[in-house]
Coordinates of C-alpha atoms in Angstrom, one line a residue:
Chain A
M15 CA 8.0 15.3 -7.7
E16 CA 6.1 14.7 -10.9
I17 CA 4.8 10.9 -11.4
R18 CA 4.4 9.9 -14.6
T19 CA 2.1 6.8 -15.2
I20 CA 2.7 5.1 -18.5
L21 CA 0.9 2.0 -20.0
V22 CA 2.9 0.2 -22.6
E23 CA 0.8 -0.8 -25.2
P24 CA -2.4 -1.5 -23.0
K25 CA -5.3 -3.6 -25.0
L26 CA -8.2 -2.8 -23.3
E27 CA -9.4 0.6 -22.6
E28 CA -11.2 -0.2 -19.5
N29 CA -8.3 -0.9 -18.0
I30 CA -6.9 2.8 -19.0
G31 CA -9.9 4.4 -17.9
A32 CA -9.3 2.7 -14.1
V33 CA -6.0 3.8 -14.1
A34 CA -7.1 7.5 -15.3
R35 CA -9.1 6.9 -12.2
A36 CA -6.3 5.7 -9.6
I37 CA -4.6 8.6 -10.6
K38 CA -6.6 10.9 -9.7
N39 CA -7.5 9.2 -6.8
F40 CA -4.1 9.5 -5.5
G41 CA -3.4 13.2 -6.6
F42 CA -1.5 12.6 -9.7
S43 CA -2.3 13.7 -13.0
E44 CA 0.3 12.5 -15.8
L45 CA -1.1 9.5 -18.3
Y46 CA 1.1 8.9 -20.9
L47 CA -0.1 5.7 -23.4
V48 CA 2.3 4.0 -25.6
N49 CA 0.5 2.9 -28.8
P50 CA -2.8 2.4 -26.8
P51 CA -6.1 1.4 -28.4
D52 CA -9.2 3.6 -29.5
I53 CA -10.4 5.5 -26.3
G54 CA -13.9 5.4 -26.5
E55 CA -16.8 5.5 -24.0
K56 CA -15.8 2.5 -21.9
A57 CA -12.8 3.7 -20.8
M58 CA -14.7 7.2 -20.3
A59 CA -17.2 5.5 -18.0
V60 CA -14.8 3.6 -15.8
A61 CA -12.5 7.0 -15.4
S62 CA -15.9 8.1 -14.0
H63 CA -14.7 11.7 -12.4
A64 CA -11.2 11.2 -13.9
Y65 CA -12.3 12.0 -17.2
D66 CA -9.9 15.2 -17.2
V67 CA -6.9 12.7 -16.7
L68 CA -8.1 10.4 -19.3
R69 CA -8.6 13.0 -21.9
A70 CA -5.3 14.8 -21.1
C71 CA -3.4 12.0 -21.5
E72 CA -0.3 11.9 -23.8
K73 CA -0.4 9.6 -26.9
V74 CA 3.0 8.4 -28.0
N75 CA 4.0 5.5 -30.4
S76 CA 7.0 4.6 -28.3
V77 CA 8.7 4.3 -24.6
E78 CA 11.9 6.6 -25.8
E79 CA 9.2 9.4 -26.2
A80 CA 7.4 8.7 -23.5
I81 CA 10.2 8.4 -20.9
E82 CA 12.3 11.6 -22.9
D83 CA 12.5 14.3 -20.4
S84 CA 12.2 11.9 -17.0
T85 CA 14.6 12.0 -14.1
I86 CA 14.1 8.2 -13.1
V87 CA 12.5 5.4 -15.2
A88 CA 10.8 2.5 -13.2
G89 CA 9.7 -0.6 -14.6
T90 CA 7.1 -2.9 -12.9
T91 CA 7.3 -6.7 -13.3
S92 CA 5.1 -9.5 -11.5
R93 CA 7.9 -11.7 -12.3
H94 CA 10.7 -10.6 -10.1
G95 CA 14.4 -12.0 -10.5
I96 CA 15.4 -14.6 -7.8
S97 CA 19.3 -14.8 -8.6
S98 CA 21.3 -12.0 -7.8
N99 CA 23.1 -12.9 -11.0
K100 CA 20.2 -12.1 -13.1
H101 CA 20.3 -8.5 -13.8
L102 CA 17.2 -7.7 -15.6
R103 CA 14.9 -8.0 -13.0
M104 CA 17.4 -7.7 -10.2
P105 CA 17.8 -6.7 -7.6
F106 CA 13.8 -5.1 -7.7
F107 CA 12.1 -2.9 -4.9
S108 CA 9.2 -3.2 -3.5
P109 CA 6.9 -0.1 -4.2
R110 CA 7.2 1.0 -0.4
E111 CA 11.2 1.0 -1.3
L112 CA 11.0 2.8 -4.5
K113 CA 8.9 5.3 -2.4
D114 CA 12.0 5.5 0.1
K115 CA 14.6 5.4 -2.8
V116 CA 13.0 8.1 -4.2
K117 CA 12.3 10.1 -1.3
G118 CA 15.1 12.8 -1.5
I119 CA 14.5 13.6 -5.8
G120 CA 14.3 17.0 -6.4
K121 CA 10.8 19.0 -6.7
S122 CA 11.0 19.7 -10.7
S123 CA 12.1 16.1 -11.1
I124 CA 9.8 13.4 -13.2
L125 CA 9.6 9.7 -12.0
S126 CA 8.4 7.7 -14.7
I127 CA 6.4 4.4 -14.0
L128 CA 6.1 1.7 -16.5
F129 CA 3.6 -0.6 -16.8
G130 CA 3.7 -3.5 -19.2
S131 CA 0.7 -4.4 -21.5
E132 CA -2.2 -7.0 -19.8
D133 CA -0.7 -10.2 -21.8
T134 CA 2.7 -10.0 -21.5
G135 CA 4.0 -7.3 -19.2
L136 CA 7.0 -5.2 -19.9
R137 CA 9.3 -7.1 -22.3
R138 CA 13.2 -7.4 -22.0
E139 CA 13.7 -4.1 -24.5
E140 CA 11.5 -2.3 -22.3
L141 CA 13.0 -3.0 -18.9
M142 CA 16.6 -2.4 -20.1
L143 CA 15.5 1.1 -20.6
C144 CA 14.3 1.3 -16.9
D145 CA 17.0 2.7 -14.0
L146 CA 15.1 0.5 -11.6
V147 CA 12.8 -2.4 -11.4
V148 CA 9.5 -2.5 -9.1
C149 CA 7.7 -5.7 -8.1
I150 CA 4.7 -5.6 -6.0
P151 CA 4.7 -8.9 -3.5
T152 CA 1.9 -11.0 -4.8
S153 CA 1.5 -14.8 -3.9
S154 CA 2.8 -17.7 -6.0
G155 CA -0.6 -18.8 -6.6
Y156 CA -1.5 -16.0 -8.4
P157 CA 1.2 -13.5 -9.0
V158 CA 0.0 -11.4 -12.1
M159 CA -2.3 -8.5 -10.9
N160 CA -4.9 -7.0 -12.9
L161 CA -3.3 -3.8 -14.7
S162 CA -5.1 -1.1 -12.9
H163 CA -5.0 -3.0 -9.6
A164 CA -1.1 -2.3 -9.9
V165 CA -0.8 0.9 -10.9
A166 CA -3.5 1.9 -7.9
V167 CA -1.0 0.3 -5.4
V168 CA 2.3 1.7 -6.9
L169 CA 0.5 5.1 -6.5
Y170 CA -1.1 4.1 -3.5
E171 CA 2.5 4.3 -1.7
L172 CA 3.7 7.1 -3.7
S173 CA 0.9 9.5 -2.9
E174 CA 1.6 12.4 -0.5
V175 CA -2.1 12.5 -0.1
D176 CA -2.6 13.6 3.5
G177 CA -4.4 11.0 5.5
G178 CA -6.2 13.8 7.6
M179 CA -7.3 12.8 11.0
A180 CA -6.3 9.6 10.7
A181 CA -6.3 7.3 13.9
G182 CA -2.7 7.7 14.7
T183 CA -2.9 11.3 14.6
V184 CA -6.0 12.0 16.3
K185 CA -5.2 13.3 19.8
L186 CA -5.7 10.7 22.5
A187 CA -6.8 11.5 26.4
S188 CA -3.9 12.6 28.4
I189 CA -2.5 10.4 31.3
E190 CA -4.3 13.0 33.7
D191 CA -7.9 12.8 32.3
K192 CA -7.4 8.7 32.2
E193 CA -6.7 8.8 35.8
R194 CA -9.8 10.9 36.6
L195 CA -11.8 8.3 34.6
F196 CA -10.4 5.6 36.3
M197 CA -10.8 7.3 39.8
H198 CA -14.5 7.9 39.1
M199 CA -15.1 4.8 38.0
K200 CA -13.6 3.1 41.3
T201 CA -15.7 5.6 43.3
F202 CA -18.7 4.4 41.3
L203 CA -18.1 1.0 42.1
D204 CA -18.4 1.6 45.7
E205 CA -21.5 3.5 45.3
I206 CA -23.1 0.5 43.5
G207 CA -21.8 -1.9 46.1
Y208 CA -19.6 -3.9 43.8
K209 CA -17.7 -6.4 46.2
E210 CA -14.7 -5.5 47.4
H211 CA -12.6 -8.4 46.7
K212 CA -13.2 -8.4 43.0
K213 CA -12.5 -4.5 42.7
D214 CA -8.9 -4.1 42.1
K215 CA -9.2 -6.9 39.7
T216 CA -12.0 -5.6 38.0
M217 CA -10.4 -1.9 37.6
L218 CA -7.3 -3.5 36.2
M219 CA -9.2 -5.2 33.6
L220 CA -11.3 -1.6 32.8
R221 CA -7.8 -0.2 32.4
R222 CA -6.6 -3.0 30.0
I223 CA -10.1 -3.0 28.0
L224 CA -10.0 1.1 27.6
G225 CA -5.9 1.4 27.2
R226 CA -6.4 -1.1 24.4
A227 CA -9.2 1.4 22.9
E228 CA -6.8 4.4 23.0
L229 CA -9.4 6.5 24.5
T230 CA -10.1 10.4 23.2
G231 CA -10.1 13.2 25.2
R232 CA -13.9 13.6 24.2
E233 CA -14.4 10.1 24.4
V234 CA -13.2 10.4 28.3
Q235 CA -15.4 13.1 29.1
T236 CA -18.3 11.2 27.5
L237 CA -17.8 8.1 30.0
R238 CA -17.7 10.2 32.9
G239 CA -20.6 11.8 31.7
I240 CA -22.4 8.5 31.7
L241 CA -21.0 7.9 35.1
R242 CA -22.5 11.5 36.7
K243 CA -25.3 10.6 35.0
A244 CA -25.6 7.3 36.7
E245 CA -24.5 8.4 40.0
W246 CA -27.5 11.5 40.1
K247 CA -30.0 8.6 39.3
I248 CA -28.8 6.3 42.3
S249 CA -28.7 9.2 44.7
K250 CA -32.4 10.0 43.6
G251 CA -33.6 6.5 44.0
S252 CA -35.6 4.8 41.7
Chain B
M62 CA -5.3 -14.7 11.3
E63 CA -7.8 -15.3 8.6
I64 CA -8.9 -12.0 6.1
R65 CA -12.8 -11.9 4.7
T66 CA -13.5 -9.9 2.4
I67 CA -17.0 -8.6 2.6
L68 CA -18.7 -6.7 -0.4
V69 CA -22.4 -5.4 0.7
E70 CA -24.7 -5.5 -2.5
P71 CA -21.8 -4.7 -5.7
K72 CA -23.7 -3.8 -8.4
L73 CA -21.4 -4.6 -11.3
E74 CA -19.9 -8.4 -11.8
E75 CA -17.0 -6.9 -13.2
N76 CA -15.9 -5.6 -9.7
I77 CA -16.7 -9.1 -8.2
G78 CA -14.2 -10.6 -10.5
A79 CA -11.7 -8.1 -10.0
V80 CA -11.9 -8.5 -6.1
A81 CA -11.4 -12.0 -6.4
R82 CA -8.3 -11.6 -8.7
A83 CA -7.0 -9.4 -6.0
I84 CA -7.8 -11.7 -2.9
K85 CA -6.0 -14.3 -4.6
N86 CA -2.8 -11.7 -5.7
F87 CA -2.2 -11.1 -2.2
G88 CA -2.8 -15.0 -1.0
F89 CA -6.4 -14.9 0.6
S90 CA -9.1 -16.6 -0.4
E91 CA -12.2 -15.6 1.5
L92 CA -15.2 -13.9 -0.3
Y93 CA -19.1 -13.2 1.3
L94 CA -21.3 -11.1 -1.1
V95 CA -24.2 -9.8 0.7
N96 CA -27.1 -9.7 -2.0
P97 CA -25.1 -9.6 -5.1
P98 CA -26.2 -9.9 -8.6
D99 CA -25.7 -12.6 -11.0
I100 CA -22.4 -13.9 -11.3
G101 CA -21.6 -14.8 -15.1
E102 CA -19.3 -15.1 -17.7
K103 CA -18.0 -11.1 -17.5
A104 CA -17.1 -11.8 -13.5
M105 CA -15.2 -15.0 -14.8
A106 CA -13.5 -13.1 -17.5
V107 CA -12.0 -10.4 -14.7
A108 CA -11.6 -12.9 -12.2
S109 CA -9.3 -14.3 -14.6
H110 CA -6.8 -17.5 -12.7
A111 CA -8.9 -17.1 -9.7
Y112 CA -11.9 -18.3 -10.6
D113 CA -11.5 -20.8 -7.5
V114 CA -12.0 -17.5 -5.3
L115 CA -15.2 -16.8 -7.4
R116 CA -16.7 -20.0 -7.4
A117 CA -16.1 -20.7 -3.3
C118 CA -17.8 -17.4 -2.7
E119 CA -20.2 -17.4 -0.2
K120 CA -23.8 -15.5 -0.9
V121 CA -25.3 -14.2 2.1
N122 CA -28.6 -12.2 2.7
S123 CA -27.4 -9.9 5.2
V124 CA -24.0 -7.9 6.8
E125 CA -25.5 -9.9 10.0
E126 CA -25.1 -13.6 8.6
A127 CA -21.8 -12.3 6.9
I128 CA -19.8 -11.4 9.9
E129 CA -21.5 -13.7 12.4
D130 CA -17.9 -15.7 13.4
S131 CA -15.9 -12.5 12.7
T132 CA -13.6 -11.4 15.4
I133 CA -13.0 -7.8 14.3
V134 CA -15.0 -6.2 11.8
A135 CA -13.8 -3.4 9.7
G136 CA -15.5 -1.0 7.9
T137 CA -14.3 1.2 4.8
T138 CA -15.3 4.8 3.8
S139 CA -14.2 7.2 1.1
R140 CA -15.3 9.8 3.2
H141 CA -14.1 10.1 6.4
G142 CA -15.1 11.8 10.1
I143 CA -13.6 15.2 10.4
S144 CA -14.4 15.8 14.1
S145 CA -13.9 13.9 16.8
N146 CA -17.3 14.7 17.6
K147 CA -18.5 12.2 14.9
H148 CA -18.3 8.8 16.1
L149 CA -20.0 6.9 13.1
R150 CA -16.4 7.4 10.8
M151 CA -14.2 8.4 13.9
P152 CA -11.6 8.1 14.5
F153 CA -10.3 6.3 11.5
F154 CA -7.3 3.9 10.4
S155 CA -5.4 4.1 7.2
P156 CA -4.9 0.7 6.0
R157 CA -1.3 0.5 7.1
E158 CA -2.6 1.2 10.8
L159 CA -5.1 -1.1 10.6
K160 CA -2.6 -3.5 9.8
D161 CA -0.3 -2.7 13.1
K162 CA -3.7 -2.6 14.9
V163 CA -4.8 -6.3 14.1
K164 CA -0.8 -7.7 14.3
G165 CA -1.5 -9.6 17.8
I166 CA -4.5 -10.9 16.8
G167 CA -4.5 -14.9 17.2
K168 CA -4.2 -17.2 14.2
S169 CA -7.7 -18.7 14.4
S170 CA -9.3 -15.4 14.4
I171 CA -11.3 -14.0 11.8
L172 CA -11.1 -9.8 10.3
S173 CA -14.2 -9.4 8.0
I174 CA -13.3 -6.2 5.9
L175 CA -16.6 -4.5 5.0
F176 CA -16.8 -2.7 1.3
G177 CA -19.8 -0.8 0.4
S178 CA -21.7 -0.8 -2.8
E179 CA -20.3 1.2 -6.1
D180 CA -22.7 4.0 -6.0
T181 CA -23.3 4.5 -2.3
G182 CA -20.7 3.1 -0.2
L183 CA -21.5 1.1 3.2
R184 CA -24.4 2.9 4.6
R185 CA -24.7 4.1 8.6
E186 CA -26.7 1.2 9.6
E187 CA -23.7 -1.3 8.2
L188 CA -21.1 1.0 9.7
M189 CA -22.8 0.8 13.0
L190 CA -21.9 -2.8 12.9
C191 CA -18.4 -2.4 12.5
D192 CA -15.6 -2.4 15.7
L193 CA -13.2 -0.1 13.5
V194 CA -13.6 2.3 10.2
V195 CA -10.8 2.1 7.9
C196 CA -10.2 4.9 4.8
I197 CA -7.5 4.6 2.5
P198 CA -6.0 8.6 2.2
T199 CA -6.9 10.0 -1.3
S200 CA -6.8 13.0 -3.1
S201 CA -9.8 15.8 -2.0
G202 CA -10.1 16.2 -5.8
Y203 CA -11.7 12.6 -6.1
P204 CA -11.9 10.5 -3.3
V205 CA -13.8 7.8 -4.2
M206 CA -12.2 4.5 -5.5
N207 CA -12.7 2.0 -7.5
L208 CA -14.6 -1.1 -5.1
S209 CA -12.0 -3.4 -7.0
H210 CA -9.0 -0.9 -6.5
A211 CA -9.9 -0.3 -2.8
V212 CA -9.9 -4.0 -2.0
A213 CA -6.4 -4.2 -3.7
V214 CA -5.1 -1.5 -1.4
V215 CA -6.3 -3.0 1.5
L216 CA -5.0 -6.5 1.0
Y217 CA -2.2 -5.3 -0.1
E218 CA -1.5 -3.7 3.4
L219 CA -2.5 -7.0 4.9
S220 CA -0.8 -9.2 3.0
E221 CA 1.7 -11.6 4.5
V222 CA 3.3 -12.6 1.1
D223 CA 6.9 -12.7 1.3
G224 CA 8.5 -10.2 -1.1
G225 CA 11.3 -12.6 -1.8
M226 CA 14.5 -11.4 -2.8
A227 CA 13.7 -7.4 -2.9
A228 CA 16.1 -4.8 -2.9
G229 CA 16.2 -4.4 0.7
T230 CA 16.9 -7.9 1.8
V231 CA 19.4 -8.5 -0.9
K232 CA 22.9 -9.1 0.6
L233 CA 24.6 -6.2 0.0
A234 CA 28.9 -6.0 -0.8
S235 CA 30.9 -5.7 2.5
I236 CA 32.9 -2.8 3.5
E237 CA 35.8 -4.4 2.2
D238 CA 35.0 -5.7 -0.9
K239 CA 34.0 -2.2 -1.5
E240 CA 37.3 -0.9 -0.3
R241 CA 39.1 -3.4 -2.1
L242 CA 37.1 -1.8 -5.5
F243 CA 38.1 1.9 -4.2
M244 CA 41.6 0.9 -4.1
H245 CA 41.6 -1.2 -7.5
M246 CA 40.1 2.3 -8.7
K247 CA 42.6 4.4 -7.6
T248 CA 45.4 2.5 -8.7
F249 CA 43.8 2.0 -12.3
L250 CA 43.4 6.0 -12.3
D251 CA 47.2 5.9 -11.8
E252 CA 47.8 3.4 -14.2
I253 CA 45.6 5.5 -17.1
G254 CA 47.8 9.0 -16.3
Y255 CA 44.5 10.5 -14.4
K256 CA 46.1 14.5 -13.2
E257 CA 46.8 13.8 -9.9
H258 CA 45.4 17.0 -8.7
K259 CA 42.2 15.6 -9.7
K260 CA 42.4 12.4 -8.3
D261 CA 41.1 12.8 -4.7
K262 CA 37.9 14.6 -6.0
T263 CA 37.3 12.0 -8.4
M264 CA 37.6 9.2 -6.1
L265 CA 35.0 10.8 -3.7
M266 CA 32.4 11.2 -6.4
L267 CA 32.9 7.3 -7.6
R268 CA 32.3 6.5 -3.6
R269 CA 29.5 8.6 -3.9
I270 CA 27.7 7.4 -7.0
L271 CA 28.6 3.6 -5.9
G272 CA 27.7 4.6 -2.3
R273 CA 24.2 5.5 -3.7
A274 CA 23.7 2.4 -5.9
E275 CA 24.0 0.1 -3.0
L276 CA 26.1 -2.5 -4.6
T277 CA 25.7 -6.1 -4.2
G278 CA 28.8 -8.6 -3.9
R279 CA 28.4 -10.0 -7.3
E280 CA 28.2 -6.2 -8.7
V281 CA 31.9 -5.4 -6.9
Q282 CA 33.2 -8.4 -8.5
T283 CA 31.7 -7.6 -12.2
L284 CA 33.4 -3.8 -11.5
R285 CA 36.5 -5.2 -10.9
G286 CA 36.6 -7.8 -13.7
I287 CA 36.0 -4.8 -15.8
L288 CA 39.2 -3.1 -14.3
R289 CA 41.3 -6.0 -14.6
K290 CA 40.4 -6.6 -18.4
A291 CA 41.4 -2.8 -19.3
E292 CA 44.5 -3.1 -17.1
W293 CA 45.3 -6.4 -19.2
K294 CA 44.8 -4.5 -22.5
I295 CA 46.9 -1.4 -21.7
S296 CA 49.8 -4.0 -20.1
K297 CA 49.4 -5.4 -24.2
G298 CA 49.2 -2.0 -25.8
S299 CA 46.9 -1.4 -28.4

């Protein structure tokens, strides 16, 4: 699925550059601008290595033109509805709910996401063109986000970038490996003359500490290596 | 749990202002700056209504000072480790994994999150001070995010702001309400002389369409109101 970021009448070229950068950061490329200001050096500087996204952006004169070939049009707003009686901004989706909603949509589809201008956000007529409304949960103390921040958060949620070897995907040590480590530690406590009546409690504490740490296989081997080295030193005497 | 955002030697005051805004947007308040530049009008303009966060920020001379009373220190990096042999950036956590990791931590705890400077990111010595490493999944085509965008995404994940009446929490119509609507539609198809052999297929299609739409109780009532109005018009004749 193609994700198209559409900025409706953005005022500051810096924001356009920052949005281009966020688009590239999260592995996307399409940027449409409805009646943008001139894009000059400031925007280019903020876009940094995403100058290609900025250069390839489409400038159009109306929201209708920008969304013409879209499969789904989502409008973002910082003010969400509070009653199911108000249909303009209700029901709204959080960025994560949007991701779930569009999960099954075909590969050749285009999801267009509209972001309003810095001062007014999307106007009523623009929200009327949207299939659904997205609202980032923010504090009532200051609900309105910076334009490029809002884009970054929505694209972060929609991104299909593989997190790589994040902690959740790192192969943890097997139970057998960990048991061998704990046996080794227990033997080591004997070897250093650790007080017998304290041993069980201390072993349990070590188990809890290392359990919380979610050790990898490699880490278990390194810890056992330290124990072996200490045992060798003990056997040799100081 | 208190979340403390720490910017280590940020270069651009605009970024500091944008970070202050993101902090307030997501319901947080603590901002620490290690050796920042002068904070002037530019930062204030970007902070906008978060000038209070910016004004209350703590300026310190070292990372050690900034993290002094922290419970957990997380360091962010755009370059994650790729081998479990490299301990400086491995294993790393995605922002969502970080949220899960710190979920059970006491209310009076402080989670400090370090963000490096715009050009270099966190240096080796700074990452060495961290309990864990956080990496936002980004495209290999351009992995390095704008500083304030990175802060916004991490704080978005950690935010406890209630999403309010997001779609997932809106009360949907009951099965009984929906069944009454479908019965009404079926009767309506009879009333308008819809072809008998097409009826079942069309009713199934309507069920599927409205099923996907996840109707609220109010929407069901409005649709039935339209049907009643049409029936009334039919009974009167044109």
